[in-house]
Structure formats: C-alpha cells, structure tokens
PDB file of C-alpha atoms in Angstrom:
ATOM      1  CA  MET A 977       6.048   7.950 -13.477  1.00  0.00           C
ATOM      2  CA  ALA A 978       5.736   4.889 -15.633  1.00  0.00           C
ATOM      3  CA  ALA A 979       3.764   2.349 -14.633  1.00  0.00           C
ATOM      4  CA  ALA A 980       3.479  -1.655 -14.900  1.00  0.00           C
ATOM      5  CA  ALA A 981       1.253  -3.502 -16.160  1.00  0.00           C
ATOM      6  CA  PRO A 982      -2.475  -5.420 -14.720  1.00  0.00           C
ATOM      7  CA  GLY A 983      -1.246  -7.315 -12.281  1.00  0.00           C
ATOM      8  CA  ALA A 984       0.463  -5.801  -9.907  1.00  0.00           C
ATOM      9  CA  LEU A 985       1.226  -5.847  -5.914  1.00  0.00           C
ATOM     10  CA  GLY A 986       1.878  -2.735  -4.102  1.00  0.00           C
ATOM     11  CA  ALA A 987       2.863  -2.035  -1.045  1.00  0.00           C
ATOM     12  CA  LEU A 988       2.247   1.012   1.203  1.00  0.00           C
ATOM     13  CA  ARG A 989       2.800   1.520   4.758  1.00  0.00           C
ATOM     14  CA  VAL A 990      -0.290   3.941   6.354  1.00  0.00           C
ATOM     15  CA  GLY A 991      -0.166   4.316  10.442  1.00  0.00           C
ATOM     16  CA  ARG A 992       0.373   1.813  12.482  1.00  0.00           C
ATOM     17  CA  ALA A 993      -0.611  -1.118   9.383  1.00  0.00           C
ATOM     18  CA  ARG A 994       0.863  -2.734   6.581  1.00  0.00           C
ATOM     19  CA  LEU A 995      -0.833  -1.348   3.419  1.00  0.00           C
ATOM     20  CA  LEU A 996      -0.491  -4.418   0.068  1.00  0.00           C
ATOM     21  CA  ALA A 997      -1.740  -2.454  -2.669  1.00  0.00           C
ATOM     22  CA  SER A 998      -2.906  -5.592  -5.222  1.00  0.00           C
ATOM     23  CA  CYS A 999      -2.931  -4.842  -8.942  1.00  0.00           C
ATOM     24  CA  CYS A1000      -1.870  -2.212 -10.942  1.00  0.00           C
ATOM     25  CA  THR A1001      -0.573   0.983 -10.296  1.00  0.00           C
ATOM     26  CA  ARG A1002       0.224   4.248 -10.979  1.00  0.00           C
ATOM     27  CA  LEU A1003       1.081   5.189  -7.491  1.00  0.00           C
ATOM     28  CA  GLY A1004       4.813   5.164  -7.539  1.00  0.00           C
ATOM     29  CA  PRO A1005       8.122   3.177  -6.185  1.00  0.00           C
ATOM     30  CA  SER A1006       6.583  -0.591  -4.699  1.00  0.00           C
ATOM     31  CA  ALA A1007       6.258  -4.116  -4.567  1.00  0.00           C
ATOM     32  CA  TRP A1008       4.584  -5.832  -7.887  1.00  0.00           C
ATOM     33  CA  VAL A1009       3.610  -8.892  -9.151  1.00  0.00           C
ATOM     34  CA  ARG A1010       2.228  -9.669 -12.899  1.00  0.00           C
ATOM     35  CA  GLY A1011       0.294 -11.648 -14.603  1.00  0.00           C
ATOM     36  CA  PRO A1012      -1.647 -11.971 -18.339  1.00  0.00           C
ATOM     37  CA  ALA A1013      -4.778  -9.195 -17.555  1.00  0.00           C
ATOM     38  CA  PRO A1014      -7.759 -11.254 -16.461  1.00  0.00           C
ATOM     39  CA  ARG A1015     -10.939 -11.021 -18.844  1.00  0.00           C
ATOM     40  CA  ARG A1016     -12.272  -7.267 -18.969  1.00  0.00           C
ATOM     41  CA  GLY A1017     -15.972  -6.924 -17.567  1.00  0.00           C
ATOM     42  CA  TYR A1018     -16.488  -3.474 -17.203  1.00  0.00           C
ATOM     43  CA  SER A1019     -19.330  -2.269 -15.180  1.00  0.00           C
ATOM     44  CA  SER A1020     -21.494   0.375 -15.893  1.00  0.00           C
ATOM     45  CA  GLU A1021     -21.721   3.691 -14.171  1.00  0.00           C
ATOM     46  CA  VAL A1022     -22.316   2.811 -10.187  1.00  0.00           C
ATOM     47  CA  LYS A1023     -23.105   4.384  -7.411  1.00  0.00           C
ATOM     48  CA  THR A1024     -20.658   6.598  -5.767  1.00  0.00           C
ATOM     49  CA  ASP A1025     -20.926   5.534  -2.091  1.00  0.00           C
ATOM     50  CA  ASP A1026     -19.771   1.406  -4.217  1.00  0.00           C
ATOM     51  CA  GLU A1027     -16.750   3.021  -5.907  1.00  0.00           C
ATOM     52  CA  LEU A1028     -14.406   2.249  -2.268  1.00  0.00           C
ATOM     53  CA  ARG A1029     -15.536  -0.946  -0.070  1.00  0.00           C
ATOM     54  CA  VAL A1030     -13.715  -2.068   3.496  1.00  0.00           C
ATOM     55  CA  ARG A1031     -14.209  -5.395   4.178  1.00  0.00           C
ATOM     56  CA  HIS A1032     -12.911  -6.750   7.462  1.00  0.00           C
ATOM     57  CA  LEU A1033     -10.996 -10.044   7.075  1.00  0.00           C
ATOM     58  CA  GLU A1034     -12.197 -12.175   9.748  1.00  0.00           C
ATOM     59  CA  GLU A1035     -11.142 -15.773  11.826  1.00  0.00           C
ATOM     60  CA  GLU A1036      -7.558 -16.043  11.436  1.00  0.00           C
ATOM     61  CA  ASN A1037      -7.116 -13.671   8.735  1.00  0.00           C
ATOM     62  CA  ARG A1038      -8.150 -11.136  12.261  1.00  0.00           C
ATOM     63  CA  GLY A1039      -6.604  -8.074  11.830  1.00  0.00           C
ATOM     64  CA  ILE A1040      -6.042  -7.424   7.950  1.00  0.00           C
ATOM     65  CA  VAL A1041      -8.792  -4.662   6.177  1.00  0.00           C
ATOM     66  CA  VAL A1042      -9.504  -5.033   2.395  1.00  0.00           C
ATOM     67  CA  LEU A1043      -9.848  -2.224   0.790  1.00  0.00           C
ATOM     68  CA  GLY A1044     -11.513  -2.654  -3.133  1.00  0.00           C
ATOM     69  CA  ILE A1045     -11.306   0.176  -5.231  1.00  0.00           C
ATOM     70  CA  ASN A1046     -14.641   0.038  -7.738  1.00  0.00           C
ATOM     71  CA  ARG A1047     -14.544   2.516  -9.819  1.00  0.00           C
ATOM     72  CA  ALA A1048     -14.889   0.530 -13.592  1.00  0.00           C
ATOM     73  CA  TYR A1049     -16.388   3.152 -15.439  1.00  0.00           C
ATOM     74  CA  GLY A1050     -13.053   5.838 -14.484  1.00  0.00           C
ATOM     75  CA  LYS A1051     -10.719   2.782 -14.535  1.00  0.00           C
ATOM     76  CA  ASN A1052      -9.917   3.310 -10.988  1.00  0.00           C
ATOM     77  CA  SER A1053      -8.856   7.146 -11.605  1.00  0.00           C
ATOM     78  CA  LEU A1054      -9.003   8.604  -8.450  1.00  0.00           C
ATOM     79  CA  SER A1055     -11.621  11.547  -8.566  1.00  0.00           C
ATOM     80  CA  LYS A1056     -12.579  13.649  -5.388  1.00  0.00           C
ATOM     81  CA  ASN A1057     -15.058  11.300  -4.219  1.00  0.00           C
ATOM     82  CA  LEU A1058     -12.598   8.296  -4.642  1.00  0.00           C
ATOM     83  CA  ILE A1059      -9.531  10.360  -2.687  1.00  0.00           C
ATOM     84  CA  LYS A1060     -12.148  11.650  -0.012  1.00  0.00           C
ATOM     85  CA  MET A1061     -13.553   7.992   0.744  1.00  0.00           C
ATOM     86  CA  LEU A1062      -9.848   6.765   0.809  1.00  0.00           C
ATOM     87  CA  SER A1063      -8.884   9.031   3.196  1.00  0.00           C
ATOM     88  CA  LYS A1064     -11.792   8.744   5.353  1.00  0.00           C
ATOM     89  CA  ALA A1065     -10.974   4.957   5.476  1.00  0.00           C
ATOM     90  CA  VAL A1066      -7.861   5.439   6.674  1.00  0.00           C
ATOM     91  CA  ASP A1067      -8.280   8.073   8.566  1.00  0.00           C
ATOM     92  CA  ALA A1068     -11.090   5.381  10.536  1.00  0.00           C
ATOM     93  CA  LEU A1069      -8.278   2.293  10.492  1.00  0.00           C
ATOM     94  CA  LYS A1070      -5.335   4.189  12.286  1.00  0.00           C
ATOM     95  CA  SER A1071      -6.804   4.794  14.417  1.00  0.00           C
ATOM     96  CA  ASP A1072      -8.550   1.173  14.940  1.00  0.00           C
ATOM     97  CA  LYS A1073      -5.486  -1.003  17.339  1.00  0.00           C
ATOM     98  CA  LYS A1074      -7.066  -4.265  16.165  1.00  0.00           C
ATOM     99  CA  VAL A1075      -6.062  -3.398  12.111  1.00  0.00           C
ATOM    100  CA  ARG A1076      -2.453  -4.477  11.785  1.00  0.00           C
ATOM    101  CA  THR A1077      -2.593  -4.930   7.989  1.00  0.00           C
ATOM    102  CA  ILE A1078      -4.437  -2.507   5.212  1.00  0.00           C
ATOM    103  CA  ILE A1079      -4.755  -4.303   1.361  1.00  0.00           C
ATOM    104  CA  ILE A1080      -6.248  -2.633  -1.235  1.00  0.00           C
ATOM    105  CA  ARG A1081      -6.780  -4.013  -4.247  1.00  0.00           C
ATOM    106  CA  SER A1082      -9.072  -3.493  -7.522  1.00  0.00           C
ATOM    107  CA  GLU A1083     -12.296  -4.950  -7.855  1.00  0.00           C
ATOM    108  CA  VAL A1084     -11.985  -3.651 -11.442  1.00  0.00           C
ATOM    109  CA  PRO A1085     -10.631  -6.815 -13.967  1.00  0.00           C
ATOM    110  CA  GLY A1086      -7.049  -6.284 -15.709  1.00  0.00           C
ATOM    111  CA  VAL A1087      -6.749  -2.254 -13.782  1.00  0.00           C
ATOM    112  CA  PHE A1088      -6.073  -1.208 -10.407  1.00  0.00           C
ATOM    113  CA  CYS A1089      -5.239   2.793 -10.767  1.00  0.00           C
ATOM    114  CA  SER A1090      -5.325   4.967 -14.052  1.00  0.00           C
ATOM    115  CA  GLY A1091      -4.110   7.869 -11.674  1.00  0.00           C
ATOM    116  CA  ALA A1092      -5.959  11.035 -11.696  1.00  0.00           C
ATOM    117  CA  ASP A1093      -9.510  11.235 -13.121  1.00  0.00           C
ATOM    118  CA  LEU A1094      -8.191  13.838 -15.657  1.00  0.00           C
ATOM    119  CA  LYS A1095     -11.785  14.752 -16.638  1.00  0.00           C
ATOM    120  CA  GLU A1096     -12.465  16.055 -13.511  1.00  0.00           C
ATOM    121  CA  ARG A1097      -9.000  17.253 -14.048  1.00  0.00           C
ATOM    122  CA  ALA A1098     -10.053  18.988 -16.967  1.00  0.00           C
ATOM    123  CA  LYS A1099     -13.265  20.595 -15.140  1.00  0.00           C
ATOM    124  CA  MET A1100     -11.147  22.149 -12.199  1.00  0.00           C
ATOM    125  CA  HIS A1101     -10.177  25.196 -11.426  1.00  0.00           C
ATOM    126  CA  SER A1102      -6.225  25.522 -11.700  1.00  0.00           C
ATOM    127  CA  SER A1103      -6.538  27.244  -7.629  1.00  0.00           C
ATOM    128  CA  GLU A1104      -8.404  23.649  -7.003  1.00  0.00           C
ATOM    129  CA  VAL A1105      -5.645  21.254  -8.549  1.00  0.00           C
ATOM    130  CA  GLY A1106      -2.790  21.883  -5.923  1.00  0.00           C
ATOM    131  CA  PRO A1107      -4.718  21.153  -3.085  1.00  0.00           C
ATOM    132  CA  PHE A1108      -6.079  17.777  -5.009  1.00  0.00           C
ATOM    133  CA  VAL A1109      -3.271  16.926  -5.280  1.00  0.00           C
ATOM    134  CA  SER A1110      -2.150  17.835  -1.682  1.00  0.00           C
ATOM    135  CA  LYS A1111      -5.024  15.568  -0.638  1.00  0.00           C
ATOM    136  CA  ILE A1112      -3.624  12.670  -2.721  1.00  0.00           C
ATOM    137  CA  ARG A1113      -0.166  13.042  -1.217  1.00  0.00           C
ATOM    138  CA  ALA A1114      -1.708  13.277   2.346  1.00  0.00           C
ATOM    139  CA  VAL A1115      -3.244   9.635   1.936  1.00  0.00           C
ATOM    140  CA  ILE A1116      -0.477   7.641  -0.434  1.00  0.00           C
ATOM    141  CA  ASN A1117       2.312   8.710   0.879  1.00  0.00           C
ATOM    142  CA  ASP A1118       4.335   7.155  -1.532  1.00  0.00           C
ATOM    143  CA  ILE A1119       3.319   9.261  -4.862  1.00  0.00           C
ATOM    144  CA  GLY A1120       5.544  11.759  -5.885  1.00  0.00           C
ATOM    145  CA  GLY A1121       7.462   9.835  -7.971  1.00  0.00           C
ATOM    146  CA  THR A1122      10.417  12.791  -9.178  1.00  0.00           C
ATOM    147  CA  GLN A1123      11.769  12.894  -5.972  1.00  0.00           C
ATOM    148  CA  ARG A1124      11.112   8.749  -5.240  1.00  0.00           C
ATOM    149  CA  LEU A1125      11.664   7.190  -7.951  1.00  0.00           C
ATOM    150  CA  PRO A1126      15.651   8.264  -8.538  1.00  0.00           C
ATOM    151  CA  ARG A1127      15.791   7.287  -4.857  1.00  0.00           C
ATOM    152  CA  ALA A1128      14.150   3.737  -5.571  1.00  0.00           C
ATOM    153  CA  ILE A1129      16.689   3.179  -8.549  1.00  0.00           C
ATOM    154  CA  GLY A1130      18.848   6.371  -9.355  1.00  0.00           C
ATOM    155  CA  MET A1131      19.095   9.610 -11.060  1.00  0.00           C
ATOM    156  CA  SER A1132      20.129   8.501 -14.603  1.00  0.00           C
ATOM    157  CA  LEU A1133      17.688   5.870 -15.083  1.00  0.00           C
ATOM    158  CA  ALA A1134      14.566   7.843 -13.098  1.00  0.00           C
ATOM    159  CA  LYS A1135      15.406  10.613 -15.765  1.00  0.00           C
ATOM    160  CA  GLU A1136      14.751   8.428 -18.535  1.00  0.00           C
ATOM    161  CA  LEU A1137      11.153   6.945 -17.475  1.00  0.00           C
ATOM    162  CA  ILE A1138       9.626  10.779 -16.226  1.00  0.00           C
ATOM    163  CA  PHE A1139      11.027  12.377 -19.408  1.00  0.00           C
ATOM    164  CA  SER A1140      10.246   9.249 -21.672  1.00  0.00           C
ATOM    165  CA  ALA A1141       6.336   8.532 -19.861  1.00  0.00           C
ATOM    166  CA  ARG A1142       7.388   4.971 -20.549  1.00  0.00           C
ATOM    167  CA  VAL A1143       5.401   2.330 -19.593  1.00  0.00           C
ATOM    168  CA  LEU A1144       6.479  -0.583 -18.219  1.00  0.00           C
ATOM    169  CA  ASP A1145       5.644  -4.196 -18.125  1.00  0.00           C
ATOM    170  CA  GLY A1146       5.679  -5.534 -14.413  1.00  0.00           C
ATOM    171  CA  GLN A1147       8.841  -8.477 -15.749  1.00  0.00           C
ATOM    172  CA  GLU A1148      10.729  -4.699 -16.986  1.00  0.00           C
ATOM    173  CA  ALA A1149       9.864  -2.783 -13.730  1.00  0.00           C
ATOM    174  CA  LYS A1150      11.149  -6.149 -11.470  1.00  0.00           C
ATOM    175  CA  ALA A1151      14.234  -5.943 -13.683  1.00  0.00           C
ATOM    176  CA  VAL A1152      14.762  -2.144 -12.764  1.00  0.00           C
ATOM    177  CA  GLY A1153      13.994  -2.805  -9.025  1.00  0.00           C
ATOM    178  CA  LEU A1154      10.767  -0.912  -8.830  1.00  0.00           C
ATOM    179  CA  ILE A1155       9.052  -4.200  -7.481  1.00  0.00           C
ATOM    180  CA  SER A1156       9.623  -7.535  -5.966  1.00  0.00           C
ATOM    181  CA  HIS A1157       7.882 -10.024  -7.495  1.00  0.00           C
ATOM    182  CA  VAL A1158       6.846 -11.117 -10.133  1.00  0.00           C
ATOM    183  CA  LEU A1159       3.825 -13.628 -10.404  1.00  0.00           C
ATOM    184  CA  GLU A1160       1.565 -15.735 -13.645  1.00  0.00           C
ATOM    185  CA  GLN A1161      -2.627 -14.730 -13.450  1.00  0.00           C
ATOM    186  CA  ASN A1162      -4.567 -17.370 -12.023  1.00  0.00           C
ATOM    187  CA  GLN A1163      -7.626 -18.343 -13.182  1.00  0.00           C
ATOM    188  CA  GLU A1164      -9.551 -16.517 -11.497  1.00  0.00           C
ATOM    189  CA  GLY A1165      -7.264 -13.409 -12.097  1.00  0.00           C
ATOM    190  CA  ASP A1166      -6.749 -12.533  -8.507  1.00  0.00           C
ATOM    191  CA  ALA A1167      -3.407 -13.725  -8.320  1.00  0.00           C
ATOM    192  CA  ALA A1168      -1.455 -10.004  -6.796  1.00  0.00           C
ATOM    193  CA  TYR A1169      -4.690 -10.631  -3.576  1.00  0.00           C
ATOM    194  CA  ARG A1170      -3.896 -13.799  -3.186  1.00  0.00           C
ATOM    195  CA  LYS A1171      -0.062 -12.700  -2.918  1.00  0.00           C
ATOM    196  CA  ALA A1172      -0.899  -9.538  -1.581  1.00  0.00           C
ATOM    197  CA  LEU A1173      -2.731 -11.881   0.942  1.00  0.00           C
ATOM    198  CA  ASP A1174       0.166 -14.175   2.102  1.00  0.00           C
ATOM    199  CA  LEU A1175       2.160 -10.944   2.819  1.00  0.00           C
ATOM    200  CA  ALA A1176      -0.177  -9.949   5.146  1.00  0.00           C
ATOM    201  CA  ARG A1177      -0.258 -13.018   6.977  1.00  0.00           C
ATOM    202  CA  GLU A1178       3.404 -12.764   7.219  1.00  0.00           C
ATOM    203  CA  PHE A1179       2.622  -9.637   8.606  1.00  0.00           C
ATOM    204  CA  LEU A1180       0.371 -10.218  11.469  1.00  0.00           C
ATOM    205  CA  PRO A1181       2.292 -12.329  14.074  1.00  0.00           C
ATOM    206  CA  GLN A1182       4.688  -9.811  14.055  1.00  0.00           C
ATOM    207  CA  GLY A1183       5.030  -6.815  17.155  1.00  0.00           C
ATOM    208  CA  PRO A1184       2.258  -3.624  15.981  1.00  0.00           C
ATOM    209  CA  VAL A1185       5.384  -1.093  18.693  1.00  0.00           C
ATOM    210  CA  ALA A1186       8.228  -2.648  16.698  1.00  0.00           C
ATOM    211  CA  MET A1187       6.529  -3.030  13.008  1.00  0.00           C
ATOM    212  CA  ARG A1188       5.291   0.858  14.230  1.00  0.00           C
ATOM    213  CA  VAL A1189       9.349   2.943  14.584  1.00  0.00           C
ATOM    214  CA  ALA A1190      10.106   0.196  12.254  1.00  0.00           C
ATOM    215  CA  LYS A1191       8.506   2.004   9.712  1.00  0.00           C
ATOM    216  CA  LEU A1192       9.107   5.329  11.203  1.00  0.00           C
ATOM    217  CA  ALA A1193      12.667   4.249  11.298  1.00  0.00           C
ATOM    218  CA  ILE A1194      13.091   3.121   7.280  1.00  0.00           C
ATOM    219  CA  ASN A1195      10.765   6.224   6.265  1.00  0.00           C
ATOM    220  CA  GLN A1196      13.207   8.869   7.641  1.00  0.00           C
ATOM    221  CA  GLY A1197      16.430   6.613   7.123  1.00  0.00           C
ATOM    222  CA  MET A1198      16.167   7.027   3.511  1.00  0.00           C
ATOM    223  CA  GLU A1199      16.241  10.881   3.413  1.00  0.00           C
ATOM    224  CA  VAL A1200      19.574  10.919   5.661  1.00  0.00           C
ATOM    225  CA  ASP A1201      22.877  10.090   5.673  1.00  0.00           C
ATOM    226  CA  LEU A1202      23.881   6.799   7.464  1.00  0.00           C
ATOM    227  CA  VAL A1203      25.243   8.405  10.451  1.00  0.00           C
ATOM    228  CA  THR A1204      21.709  10.154  10.947  1.00  0.00           C
ATOM    229  CA  GLY A1205      19.617   7.015   9.772  1.00  0.00           C
ATOM    230  CA  LEU A1206      22.063   5.119  12.552  1.00  0.00           C
ATOM    231  CA  ALA A1207      20.670   7.187  14.917  1.00  0.00           C
ATOM    232  CA  ILE A1208      17.166   7.196  14.404  1.00  0.00           C
ATOM    233  CA  GLU A1209      17.514   3.476  14.448  1.00  0.00           C
ATOM    234  CA  GLU A1210      18.689   3.723  18.046  1.00  0.00           C
ATOM    235  CA  ALA A1211      16.000   6.685  18.864  1.00  0.00           C
ATOM    236  CA  CYS A1212      12.866   4.227  17.466  1.00  0.00           C
ATOM    237  CA  TYR A1213      14.603   1.036  19.610  1.00  0.00           C
ATOM    238  CA  ALA A1214      15.041   3.265  22.771  1.00  0.00           C
ATOM    239  CA  GLN A1215      11.197   3.392  22.204  1.00  0.00           C
ATOM    240  CA  THR A1216      10.556  -0.620  22.481  1.00  0.00           C
ATOM    241  CA  ILE A1217      12.631  -0.382  25.567  1.00  0.00           C
ATOM    242  CA  SER A1218       9.556   0.229  28.156  1.00  0.00           C
ATOM    243  CA  THR A1219       6.739  -1.720  25.866  1.00  0.00           C
ATOM    244  CA  LYS A1220       4.920  -4.512  27.172  1.00  0.00           C
ATOM    245  CA  ASP A1221       5.471  -6.593  23.483  1.00  0.00           C
ATOM    246  CA  ARG A1222       9.178  -6.504  23.990  1.00  0.00           C
ATOM    247  CA  LEU A1223       9.253  -8.464  27.972  1.00  0.00           C
ATOM    248  CA  GLU A1224       6.595 -10.498  25.967  1.00  0.00           C
ATOM    249  CA  GLY A1225       9.041 -11.101  23.189  1.00  0.00           C
ATOM    250  CA  LEU A1226      11.600 -11.941  25.008  1.00  0.00           C
ATOM    251  CA  LEU A1227       9.388 -14.542  27.699  1.00  0.00           C
ATOM    252  CA  ALA A1228       8.249 -16.573  24.812  1.00  0.00           C
ATOM    253  CA  PHE A1229      11.734 -16.791  23.059  1.00  0.00           C
ATOM    254  CA  LYS A1230      12.846 -18.270  26.626  1.00  0.00           C
ATOM    255  CA  GLU A1231      10.064 -20.059  26.286  1.00  0.00           C
ATOM    256  CA  LYS A1232      10.427 -21.082  22.914  1.00  0.00           C
ATOM    257  CA  ARG A1233       6.504 -20.130  22.843  1.00  0.00           C
ATOM    258  CA  PRO A1234       5.228 -18.120  19.634  1.00  0.00           C
ATOM    259  CA  PRO A1235       4.890 -14.080  21.115  1.00  0.00           C
ATOM    260  CA  ARG A1236       0.988 -13.053  22.075  1.00  0.00           C
ATOM    261  CA  TYR A1237       2.068  -9.065  21.100  1.00  0.00           C
ATOM    262  CA  LYS A1238      -0.731  -6.518  21.785  1.00  0.00           C
ATOM    263  CA  GLY A1239       0.548  -3.274  20.590  1.00  0.00           C
ATOM    264  CA  GLU A1240       1.317  -1.425  24.648  1.00  0.00           C
TER     265      GLU A1240
END
C-alpha cells in the first residue's frame, strides 16, 4: 500500500470513539492532510515508556484524547512495544464513556509512521510474525491493503499501486480518492493536527449512541450488497429507538436548543 507525503491526516475508528490520525501513514485508506514537510529535528533514542503519550484535552475540547507517537529514532515504526502500548491505551479508552474522539498524531517532525519496524522484524522467528501482524490488525482496524484498498479506489488502480509499491504524495492520494483533505503546512508544523482537532470538535456534540451505530452500519454495510446494507442500517437504527439520547434529540429540536446527549 502506498503512503502519502508528510503532513497528512488519517481517520480511523475505535470503539464508540472517532479516531483521527494526523500526519503521514502507511496504515490504510483514510482522510489526509498534506503540506511541506517541517524541519526535521529527530532526537536520540527515547525511553520506551515515552514512545506513546496519552493526553486528555480539557475545557472546550473535553472528550478529545490525543495519542502522541514519539519514536523518532525509528521514524515511528511499529515495534512490539509501541503496538503493546497502543493496544493498552485503546483498550482503556474504549471503556471510558467520557471519551468521544481520539486523535493519533506524530510528535516527530516530518513523519507519521514508517510502517512495521523491519529491523525488529528481521530478528523475529517466523512463528512470531503472524501473531505480531494480527496484533497490529487488532489495534489498527483500517489495515489490510489488499482488501481495503480495492474497495476504496477500485481493483485496477489498487493492483497498480500494490504491485509497484509506489509512494504517493498528498495531492496524488487525494486525486485517487484515498484521502479527503490536503493542506499547506503552517509555521508550527502541525497543520494536520489542527485540522484533526477541528474535525474532532465537530464530532463532539453528536450523540454517542448514534455515532456508534452509524459506525457499525457503515463498516458492515461496505462489506455486503446494498439490500443487506440497508437491512443492517435498519437494525442499527432500531437500537437507538429506546434510548434517552433519541428522546433528548427530539425534545431539543422542539425547544429549539442544542441537544445534551449522554450516551444513554
């Protein structure tokens, strides 16, 4: 699967939360933002405990959690330790009803993720590789280029990109439908993160129950024919009928005020 150029924004989904990845990634078709690469300032090796930083935002951004990848010496490549930390963080956030949106961002200038840590992979026994890849899939549900890429951009172009291992820049990725945003980099070098934050703020007021079933309907519906997809949509909507959030939405509309959803 080809990657976009530095400065991209990717969108993933985890549990009830919306998950956004800012900067460039090889992890799968998503929404991206691109700009000129910021000045590189890689540090020396960091402690493994610092490879992933979890930050809960406050005030008007309450409900947004930022996962910062900080593995500069490996260009944020996916090591056993990083995947373990991501898995642990995601599992904890899944069960936290206060978390509405998750942003994954790089804290390393000019790079998001270079893919698997091939130096570490070379040292693995062949029996370790399969379980390791499965663990990556469990954490990052948009991975799987041979299956997801053709669904996103069509079989012919997907084969062309996979067979050639071509690397796309942001404009090219947007042109073929892999990504949905391309931005000029700002002076701070965090244009992708700022865009991710803006999107996250748009998601915050929406009903958690509706978001959860909408995610389910979209993900499952994309794998089946239209008639089956519509049946999935109907089944998902049925789950919202008895919820307090649905009644709150109707009441808010009647009273001409913003709804106050609680995820119930």
